[in-house]
mmCIF file of C-alpha atoms and ligand atoms in Angstrom:
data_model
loop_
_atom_site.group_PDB
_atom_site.id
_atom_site.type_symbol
_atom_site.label_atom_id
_atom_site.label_comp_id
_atom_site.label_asym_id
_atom_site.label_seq_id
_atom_site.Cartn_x
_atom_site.Cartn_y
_atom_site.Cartn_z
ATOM 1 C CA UNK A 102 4.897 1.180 45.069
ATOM 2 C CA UNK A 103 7.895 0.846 42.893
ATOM 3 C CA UNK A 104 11.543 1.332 44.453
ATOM 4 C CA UNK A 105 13.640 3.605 42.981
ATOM 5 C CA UNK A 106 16.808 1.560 42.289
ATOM 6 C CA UNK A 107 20.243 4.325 42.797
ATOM 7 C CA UNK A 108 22.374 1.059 42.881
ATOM 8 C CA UNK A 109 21.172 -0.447 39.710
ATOM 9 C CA UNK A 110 21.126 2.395 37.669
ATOM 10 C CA UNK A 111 24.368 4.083 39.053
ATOM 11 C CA UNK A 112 26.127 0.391 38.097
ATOM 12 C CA UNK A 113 24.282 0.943 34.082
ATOM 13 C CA UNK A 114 25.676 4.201 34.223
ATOM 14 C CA UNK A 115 29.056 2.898 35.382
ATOM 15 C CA UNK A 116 29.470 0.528 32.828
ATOM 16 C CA UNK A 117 28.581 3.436 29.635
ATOM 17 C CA UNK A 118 31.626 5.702 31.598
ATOM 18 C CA UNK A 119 33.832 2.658 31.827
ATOM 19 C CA UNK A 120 33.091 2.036 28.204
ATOM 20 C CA UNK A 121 33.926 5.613 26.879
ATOM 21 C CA UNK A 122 36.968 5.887 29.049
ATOM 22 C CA UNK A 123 37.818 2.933 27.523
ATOM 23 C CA UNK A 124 37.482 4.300 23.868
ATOM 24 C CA UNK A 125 39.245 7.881 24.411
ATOM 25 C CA UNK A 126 42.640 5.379 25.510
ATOM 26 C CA UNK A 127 41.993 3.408 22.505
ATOM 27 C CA UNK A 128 41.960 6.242 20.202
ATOM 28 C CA UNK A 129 45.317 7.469 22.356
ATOM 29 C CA UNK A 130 43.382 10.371 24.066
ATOM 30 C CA UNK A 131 43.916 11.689 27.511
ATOM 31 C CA UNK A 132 42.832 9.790 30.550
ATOM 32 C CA UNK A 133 40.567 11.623 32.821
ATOM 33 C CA UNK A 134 42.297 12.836 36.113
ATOM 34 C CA UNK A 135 39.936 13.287 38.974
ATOM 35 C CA UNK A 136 41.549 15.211 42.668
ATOM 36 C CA UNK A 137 40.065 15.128 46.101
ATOM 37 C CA UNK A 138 41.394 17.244 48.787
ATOM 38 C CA UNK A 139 40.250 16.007 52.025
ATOM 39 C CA UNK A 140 40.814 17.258 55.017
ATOM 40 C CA UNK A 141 41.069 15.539 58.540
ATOM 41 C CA UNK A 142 39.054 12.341 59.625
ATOM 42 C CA UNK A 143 35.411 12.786 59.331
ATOM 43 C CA UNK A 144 33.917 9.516 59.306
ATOM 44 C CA UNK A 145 31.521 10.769 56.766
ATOM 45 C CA UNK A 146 33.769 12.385 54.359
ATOM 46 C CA UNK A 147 36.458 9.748 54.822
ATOM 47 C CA UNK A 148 33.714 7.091 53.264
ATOM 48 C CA UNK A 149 32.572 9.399 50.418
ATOM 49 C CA UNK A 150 36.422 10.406 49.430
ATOM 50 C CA UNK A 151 37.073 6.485 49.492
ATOM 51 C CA UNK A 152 34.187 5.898 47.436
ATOM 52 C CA UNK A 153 35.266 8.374 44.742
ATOM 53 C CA UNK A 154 38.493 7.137 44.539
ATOM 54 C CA UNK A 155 37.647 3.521 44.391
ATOM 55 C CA UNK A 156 35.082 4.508 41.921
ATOM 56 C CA UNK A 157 37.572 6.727 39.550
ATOM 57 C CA UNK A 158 39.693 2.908 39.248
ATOM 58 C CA UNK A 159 36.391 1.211 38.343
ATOM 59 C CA UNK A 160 35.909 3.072 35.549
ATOM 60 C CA UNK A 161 39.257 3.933 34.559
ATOM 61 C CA UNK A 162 39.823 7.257 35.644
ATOM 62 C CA UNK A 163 43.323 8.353 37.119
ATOM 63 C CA UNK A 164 42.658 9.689 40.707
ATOM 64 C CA UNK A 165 44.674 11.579 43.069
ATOM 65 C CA UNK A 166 43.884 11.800 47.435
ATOM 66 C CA UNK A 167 45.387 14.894 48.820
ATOM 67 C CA UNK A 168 45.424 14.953 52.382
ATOM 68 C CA UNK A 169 45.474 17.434 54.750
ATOM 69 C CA UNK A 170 45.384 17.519 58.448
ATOM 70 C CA UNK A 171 42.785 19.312 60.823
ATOM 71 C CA UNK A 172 44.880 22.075 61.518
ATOM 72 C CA UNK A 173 46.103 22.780 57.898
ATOM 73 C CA UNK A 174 46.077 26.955 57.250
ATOM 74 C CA UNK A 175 43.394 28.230 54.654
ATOM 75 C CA UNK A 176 46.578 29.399 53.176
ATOM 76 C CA UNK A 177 48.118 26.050 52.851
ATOM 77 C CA UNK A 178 44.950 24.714 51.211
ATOM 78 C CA UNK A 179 44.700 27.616 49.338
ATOM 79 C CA UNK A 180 47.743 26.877 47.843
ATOM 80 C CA UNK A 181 46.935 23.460 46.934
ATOM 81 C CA UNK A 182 43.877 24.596 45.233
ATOM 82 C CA UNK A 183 46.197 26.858 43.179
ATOM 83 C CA UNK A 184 48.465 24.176 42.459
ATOM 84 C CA UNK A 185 45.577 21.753 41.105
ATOM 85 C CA UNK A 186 44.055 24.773 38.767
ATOM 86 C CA UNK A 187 47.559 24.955 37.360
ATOM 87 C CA UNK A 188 48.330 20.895 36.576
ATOM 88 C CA UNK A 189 47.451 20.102 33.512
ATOM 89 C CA UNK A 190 47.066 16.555 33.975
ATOM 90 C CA UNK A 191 44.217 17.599 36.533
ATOM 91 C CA UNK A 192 41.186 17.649 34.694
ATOM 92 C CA UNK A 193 38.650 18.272 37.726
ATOM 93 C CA UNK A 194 38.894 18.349 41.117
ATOM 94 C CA UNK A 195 36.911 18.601 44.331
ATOM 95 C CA UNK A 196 37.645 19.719 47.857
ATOM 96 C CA UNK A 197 35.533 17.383 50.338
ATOM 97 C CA UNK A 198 32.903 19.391 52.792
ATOM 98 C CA UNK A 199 32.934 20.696 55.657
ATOM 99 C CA UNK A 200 36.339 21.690 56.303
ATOM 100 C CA UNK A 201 37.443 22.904 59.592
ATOM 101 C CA UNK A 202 35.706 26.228 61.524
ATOM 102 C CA UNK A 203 38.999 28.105 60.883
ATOM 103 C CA UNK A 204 39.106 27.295 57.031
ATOM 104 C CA UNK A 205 36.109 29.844 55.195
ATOM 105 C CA UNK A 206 34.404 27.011 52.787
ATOM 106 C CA UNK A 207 33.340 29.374 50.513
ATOM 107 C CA UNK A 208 36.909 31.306 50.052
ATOM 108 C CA UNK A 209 37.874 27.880 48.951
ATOM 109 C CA UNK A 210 35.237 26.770 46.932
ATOM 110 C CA UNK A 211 36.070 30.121 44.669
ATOM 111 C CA UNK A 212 39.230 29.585 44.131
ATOM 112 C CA UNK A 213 38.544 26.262 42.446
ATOM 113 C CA UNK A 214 39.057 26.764 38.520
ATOM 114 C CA UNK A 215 35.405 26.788 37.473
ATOM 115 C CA UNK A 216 36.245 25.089 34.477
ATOM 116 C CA UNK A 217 38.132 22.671 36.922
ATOM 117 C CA UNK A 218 35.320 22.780 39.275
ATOM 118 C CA UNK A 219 33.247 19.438 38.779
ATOM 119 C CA UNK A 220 31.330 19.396 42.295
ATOM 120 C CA UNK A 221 29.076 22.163 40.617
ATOM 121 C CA UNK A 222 29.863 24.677 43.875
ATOM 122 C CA UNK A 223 31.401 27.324 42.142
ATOM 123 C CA UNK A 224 29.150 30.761 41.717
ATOM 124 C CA UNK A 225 29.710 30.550 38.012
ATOM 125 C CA UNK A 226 28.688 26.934 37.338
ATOM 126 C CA UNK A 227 25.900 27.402 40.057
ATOM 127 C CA UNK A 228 24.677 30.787 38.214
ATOM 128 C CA UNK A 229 24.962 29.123 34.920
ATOM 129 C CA UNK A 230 22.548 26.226 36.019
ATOM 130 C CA UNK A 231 20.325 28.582 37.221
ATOM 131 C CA UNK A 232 20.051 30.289 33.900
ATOM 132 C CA UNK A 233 20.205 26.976 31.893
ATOM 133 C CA UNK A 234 23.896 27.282 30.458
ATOM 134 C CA UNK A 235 25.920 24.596 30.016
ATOM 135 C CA UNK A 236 27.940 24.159 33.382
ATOM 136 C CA UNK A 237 29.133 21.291 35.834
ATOM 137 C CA UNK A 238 25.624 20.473 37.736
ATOM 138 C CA UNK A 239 26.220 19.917 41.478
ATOM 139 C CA UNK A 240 26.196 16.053 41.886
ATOM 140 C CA UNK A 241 23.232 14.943 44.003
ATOM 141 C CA UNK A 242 20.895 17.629 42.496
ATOM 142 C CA UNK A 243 22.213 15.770 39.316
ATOM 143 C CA UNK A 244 21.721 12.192 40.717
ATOM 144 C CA UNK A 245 18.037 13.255 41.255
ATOM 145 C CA UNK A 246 17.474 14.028 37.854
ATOM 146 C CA UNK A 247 18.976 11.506 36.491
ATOM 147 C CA UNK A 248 16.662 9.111 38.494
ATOM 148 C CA UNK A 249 13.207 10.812 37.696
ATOM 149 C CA UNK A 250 14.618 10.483 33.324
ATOM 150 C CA UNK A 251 15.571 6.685 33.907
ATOM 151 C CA UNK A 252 12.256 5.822 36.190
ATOM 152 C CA UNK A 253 10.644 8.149 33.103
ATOM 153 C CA UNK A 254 8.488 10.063 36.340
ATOM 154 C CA UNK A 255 6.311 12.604 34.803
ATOM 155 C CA UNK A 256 7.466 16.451 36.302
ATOM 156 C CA UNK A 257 5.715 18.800 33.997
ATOM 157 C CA UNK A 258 3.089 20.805 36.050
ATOM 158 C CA UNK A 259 3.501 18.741 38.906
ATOM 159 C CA UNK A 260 4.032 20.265 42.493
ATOM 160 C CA UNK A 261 7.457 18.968 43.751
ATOM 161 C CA UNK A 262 8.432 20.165 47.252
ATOM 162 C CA UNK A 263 12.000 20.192 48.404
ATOM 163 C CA UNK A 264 12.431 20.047 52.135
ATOM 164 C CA UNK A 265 16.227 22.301 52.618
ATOM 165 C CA UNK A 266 17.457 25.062 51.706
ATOM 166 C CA UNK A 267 20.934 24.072 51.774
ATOM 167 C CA UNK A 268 23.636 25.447 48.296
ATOM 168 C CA UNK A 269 24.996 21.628 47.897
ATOM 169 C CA UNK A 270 21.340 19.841 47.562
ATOM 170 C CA UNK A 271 17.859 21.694 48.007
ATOM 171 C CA UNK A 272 18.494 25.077 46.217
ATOM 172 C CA UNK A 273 19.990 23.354 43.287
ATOM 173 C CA UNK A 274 17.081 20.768 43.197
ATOM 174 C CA UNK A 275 14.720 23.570 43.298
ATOM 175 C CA UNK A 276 16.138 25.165 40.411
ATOM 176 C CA UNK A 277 16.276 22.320 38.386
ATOM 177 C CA UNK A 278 12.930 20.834 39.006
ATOM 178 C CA UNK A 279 11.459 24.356 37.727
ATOM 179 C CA UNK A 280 13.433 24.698 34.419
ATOM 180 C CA UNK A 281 12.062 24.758 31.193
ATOM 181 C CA UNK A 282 11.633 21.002 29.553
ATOM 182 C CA UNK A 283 11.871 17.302 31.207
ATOM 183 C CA UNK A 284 12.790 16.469 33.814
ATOM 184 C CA UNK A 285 11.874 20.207 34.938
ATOM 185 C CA UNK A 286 8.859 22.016 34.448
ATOM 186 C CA UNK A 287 7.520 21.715 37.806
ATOM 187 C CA UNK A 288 5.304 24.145 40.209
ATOM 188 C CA UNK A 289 8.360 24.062 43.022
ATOM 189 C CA UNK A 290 8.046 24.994 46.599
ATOM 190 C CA UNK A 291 10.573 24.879 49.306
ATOM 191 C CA UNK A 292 10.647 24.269 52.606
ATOM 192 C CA UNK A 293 12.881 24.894 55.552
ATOM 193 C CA UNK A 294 13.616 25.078 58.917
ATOM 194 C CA UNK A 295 11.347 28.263 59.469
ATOM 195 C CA UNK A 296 8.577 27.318 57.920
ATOM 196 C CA UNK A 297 5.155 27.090 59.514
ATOM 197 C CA UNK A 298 3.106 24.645 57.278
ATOM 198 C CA UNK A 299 4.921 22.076 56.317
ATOM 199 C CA UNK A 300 2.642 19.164 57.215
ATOM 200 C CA UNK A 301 -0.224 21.010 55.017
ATOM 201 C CA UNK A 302 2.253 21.728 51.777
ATOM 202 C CA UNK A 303 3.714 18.223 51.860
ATOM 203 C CA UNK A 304 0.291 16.758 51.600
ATOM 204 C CA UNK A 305 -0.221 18.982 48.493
ATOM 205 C CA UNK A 306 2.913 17.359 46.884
ATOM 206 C CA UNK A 307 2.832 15.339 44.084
ATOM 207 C CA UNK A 308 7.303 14.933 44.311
ATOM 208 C CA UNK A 309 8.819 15.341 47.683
ATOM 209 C CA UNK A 310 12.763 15.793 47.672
ATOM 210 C CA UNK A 311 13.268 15.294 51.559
ATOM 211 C CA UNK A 312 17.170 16.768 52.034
ATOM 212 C CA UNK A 313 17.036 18.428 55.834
ATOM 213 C CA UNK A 314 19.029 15.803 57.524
ATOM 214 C CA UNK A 315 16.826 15.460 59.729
ATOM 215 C CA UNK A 316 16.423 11.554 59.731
ATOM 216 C CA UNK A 317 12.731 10.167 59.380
ATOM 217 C CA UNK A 318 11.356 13.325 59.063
ATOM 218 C CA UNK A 319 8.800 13.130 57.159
ATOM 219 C CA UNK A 320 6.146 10.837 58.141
ATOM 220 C CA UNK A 321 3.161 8.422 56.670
ATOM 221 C CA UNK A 322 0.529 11.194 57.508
ATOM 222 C CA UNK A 323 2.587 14.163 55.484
ATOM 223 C CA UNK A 324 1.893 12.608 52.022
ATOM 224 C CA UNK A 325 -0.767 11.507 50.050
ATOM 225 C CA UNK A 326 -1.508 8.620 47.775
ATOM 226 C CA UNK A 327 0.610 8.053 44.896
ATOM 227 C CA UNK A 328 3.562 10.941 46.234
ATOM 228 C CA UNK A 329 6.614 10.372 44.343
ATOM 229 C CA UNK A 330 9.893 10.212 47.230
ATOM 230 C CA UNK A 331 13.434 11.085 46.691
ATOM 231 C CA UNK A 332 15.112 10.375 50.050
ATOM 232 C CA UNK A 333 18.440 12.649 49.995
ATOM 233 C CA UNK A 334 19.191 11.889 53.876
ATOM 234 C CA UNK A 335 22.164 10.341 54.844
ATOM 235 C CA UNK A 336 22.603 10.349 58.470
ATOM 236 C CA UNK A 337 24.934 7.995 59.988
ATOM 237 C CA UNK A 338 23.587 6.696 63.492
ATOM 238 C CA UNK A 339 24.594 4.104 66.200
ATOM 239 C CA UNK A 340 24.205 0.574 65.702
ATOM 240 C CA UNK A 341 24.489 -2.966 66.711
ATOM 241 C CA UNK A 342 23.953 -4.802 63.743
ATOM 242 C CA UNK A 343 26.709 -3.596 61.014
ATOM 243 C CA UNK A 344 29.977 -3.968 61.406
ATOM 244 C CA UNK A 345 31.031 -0.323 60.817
ATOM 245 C CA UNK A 346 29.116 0.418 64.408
ATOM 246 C CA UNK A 347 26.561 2.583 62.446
ATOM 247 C CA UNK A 348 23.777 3.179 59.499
ATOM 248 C CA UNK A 349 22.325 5.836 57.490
ATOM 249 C CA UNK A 350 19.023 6.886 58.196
ATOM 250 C CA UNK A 351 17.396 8.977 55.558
ATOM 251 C CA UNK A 352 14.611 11.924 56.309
ATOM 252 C CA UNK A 353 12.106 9.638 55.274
ATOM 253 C CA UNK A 354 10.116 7.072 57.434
ATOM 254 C CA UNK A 355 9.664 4.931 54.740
ATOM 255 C CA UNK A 356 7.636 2.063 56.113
ATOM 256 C CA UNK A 357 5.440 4.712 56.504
ATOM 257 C CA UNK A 358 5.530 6.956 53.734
ATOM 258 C CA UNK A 359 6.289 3.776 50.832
ATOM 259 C CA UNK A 360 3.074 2.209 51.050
ATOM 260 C CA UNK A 361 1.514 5.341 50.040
ATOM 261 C CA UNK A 362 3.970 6.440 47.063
ATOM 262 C CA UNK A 363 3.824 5.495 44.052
ATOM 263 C CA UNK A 364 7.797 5.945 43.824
ATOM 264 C CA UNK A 365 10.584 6.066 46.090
ATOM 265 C CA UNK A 366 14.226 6.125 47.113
ATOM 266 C CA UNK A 367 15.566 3.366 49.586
ATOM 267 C CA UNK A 368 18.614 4.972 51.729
ATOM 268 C CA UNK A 369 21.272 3.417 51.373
ATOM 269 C CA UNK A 370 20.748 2.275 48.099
ATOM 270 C CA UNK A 371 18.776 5.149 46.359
ATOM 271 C CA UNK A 372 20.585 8.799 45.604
ATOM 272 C CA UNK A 373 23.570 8.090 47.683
ATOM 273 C CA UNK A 374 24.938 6.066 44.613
ATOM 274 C CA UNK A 375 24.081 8.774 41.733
ATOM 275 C CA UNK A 376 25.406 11.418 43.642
ATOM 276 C CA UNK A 377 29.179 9.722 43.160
ATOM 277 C CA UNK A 378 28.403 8.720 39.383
ATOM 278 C CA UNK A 379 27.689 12.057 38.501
ATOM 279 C CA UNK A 380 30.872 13.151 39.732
ATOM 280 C CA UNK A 381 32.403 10.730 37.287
ATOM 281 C CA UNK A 382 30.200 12.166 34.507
ATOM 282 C CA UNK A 383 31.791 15.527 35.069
ATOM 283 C CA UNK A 384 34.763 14.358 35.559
ATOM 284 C CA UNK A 385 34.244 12.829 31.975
ATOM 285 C CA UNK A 386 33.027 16.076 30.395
ATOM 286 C CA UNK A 387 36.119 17.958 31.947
ATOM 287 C CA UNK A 388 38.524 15.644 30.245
ATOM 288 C CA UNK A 389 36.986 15.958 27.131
ATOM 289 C CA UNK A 390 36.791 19.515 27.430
ATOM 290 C CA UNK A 391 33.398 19.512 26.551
ATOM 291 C CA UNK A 392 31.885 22.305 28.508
ATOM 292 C CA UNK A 393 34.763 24.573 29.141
ATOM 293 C CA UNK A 394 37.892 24.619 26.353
HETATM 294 N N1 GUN B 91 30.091 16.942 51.325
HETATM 295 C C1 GUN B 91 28.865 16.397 51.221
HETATM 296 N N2 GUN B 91 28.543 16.227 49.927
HETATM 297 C C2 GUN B 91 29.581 16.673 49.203
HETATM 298 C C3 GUN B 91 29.837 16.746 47.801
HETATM 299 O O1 GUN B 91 29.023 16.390 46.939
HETATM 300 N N3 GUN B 91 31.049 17.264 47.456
HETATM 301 C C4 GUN B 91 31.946 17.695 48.362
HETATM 302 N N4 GUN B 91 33.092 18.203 47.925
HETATM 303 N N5 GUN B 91 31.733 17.642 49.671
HETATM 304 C C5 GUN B 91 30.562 17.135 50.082
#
């Protein structure tokens, strides 16, 4: 079994962004500009945001942290979308999920410039990647890939599963483990809350991307020898021994399942860093322009 290493390779990748960013300054170009929105104080989404930010000053990226409260209007944040498409020295921004029950998510997610839109969420980047045009990819389906290029995992003709359904992780996945060339190509099949064979398609699966939520879902006796795992579960439960009063759990019981795969994902530790670095590598493309003028 060979761990897939998020931390390692998201710190490689850190260091080639740092290194451009610090090239475009030396040559007197723009500095990338990088906005969250975040609104109220999800424990969750207050750690991501603060990871973003902190990451946009390792690698030299300007960042900005709007904040909103829980009862800001969809109006109010509406307009603060509005004001980010329209500030030029914004060169992507993102609006942290999920927002409060009286705030539509996906109202605001199209009013985000697309060209602006470096999460991946809007319908045009997310129809683009589904027809192979160049577009900001949604990050974690992007951290994936990224993974299964470095760890050079074969893909072509394989059966990968993906366990969700959900627009941020498993339907991207999906799509991008079945496009043409590396690291697509793949027989894909996806599973979800209403399906009734799970157990049997697992064990048929040569790549399982586990992204329910549902921590330690899926178990020693759902995979077979040499399964590749990409463990996309971040659950934060109770606990006595970190000092934050909790830990992630992913949907994987991995002292079960990693004996038996040939590759897989620790959480934390395994996509939970590449999903953040390929936020900077958008954020990169958008200040260079390079996908939208
Ligand atoms: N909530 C969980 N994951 C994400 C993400 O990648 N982007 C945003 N904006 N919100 C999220």
């Amino acid at each position: 079994m060979q761990l897939i290493d998020g931390k390692a390779i998201s710190a490689q990748i850190k260091k080639e962004i740092a290194q451009e960013v610090l090239q475009i300054k030396e040559q007197g170009g723009k500095t990338p500009h990088l906005a969250a929105i975040l609104v109220g104080h999800d424990g969750g989404s207050e750690t991501y945001v603060a990871s973003k930010v902190r990451t946009c000053e390792e690698v030299g990226f300007k960042s900005t942290l709007i904040r909103f409260e829980d009862n800001v209007s969809e109006e109010e944040l509406l307009a603060c979308v509005d004001r980010l498409n329209n500030d030029n020295d914004v060169d992507g921004f993102i609006v942290q999920l999920p927002l409060p029950k009286h705030i539509s998510e996906q109202k605001v997610i199209e009013a985000i410039d697309y060209r602006k839109d470096v999460d991946g969420f809007h319908p045009i980047n997310v129809g683009r990647m589904s027809i192979g045009l160049p577009c900001f990819l949604s990050a974690t389906p992007s951290g994936i890939m990224e993974l299964l290029k470095r760890y050079n995992i074969p893909t072509q003709g394989k059966h990968c599963v993906v366990l969700g359904r959900s627009n941020i992780v498993g339907k991207p996945a999906a799509t991008l483990m079945m496009q043409k060339g590396y690291p697509g190509d793949a027989t894909v099949t996806v599973c979800h809350s209403r399906t009734s064979n799970i157990k049997e398609i697992c064990l048929s699966a040569d790549i399982i991307i586990a992204a329910l939520g549902v921590p330690e879902f899926l178990k020693g006796d759902m995979v077979k020898e040499g399964v590749v795992v990409i463990d996309v579960g971040t659950t934060r439960v109770p606990s006595t021994e970190t000092k934050s009063g909790f830990k992630l759990k992913g949907d994987v019981a991995f002292d079960e399942v990693s004996p038996k795969a040939s590759f897989i994902t620790p959480v934390p530790g395994g996509v939970g860093p590449m999903t953040i670095i390929s936020l900077m590598k958008n954020t990169l493309l958008a200040g260079k322009k390079e996908i939208y003028k």
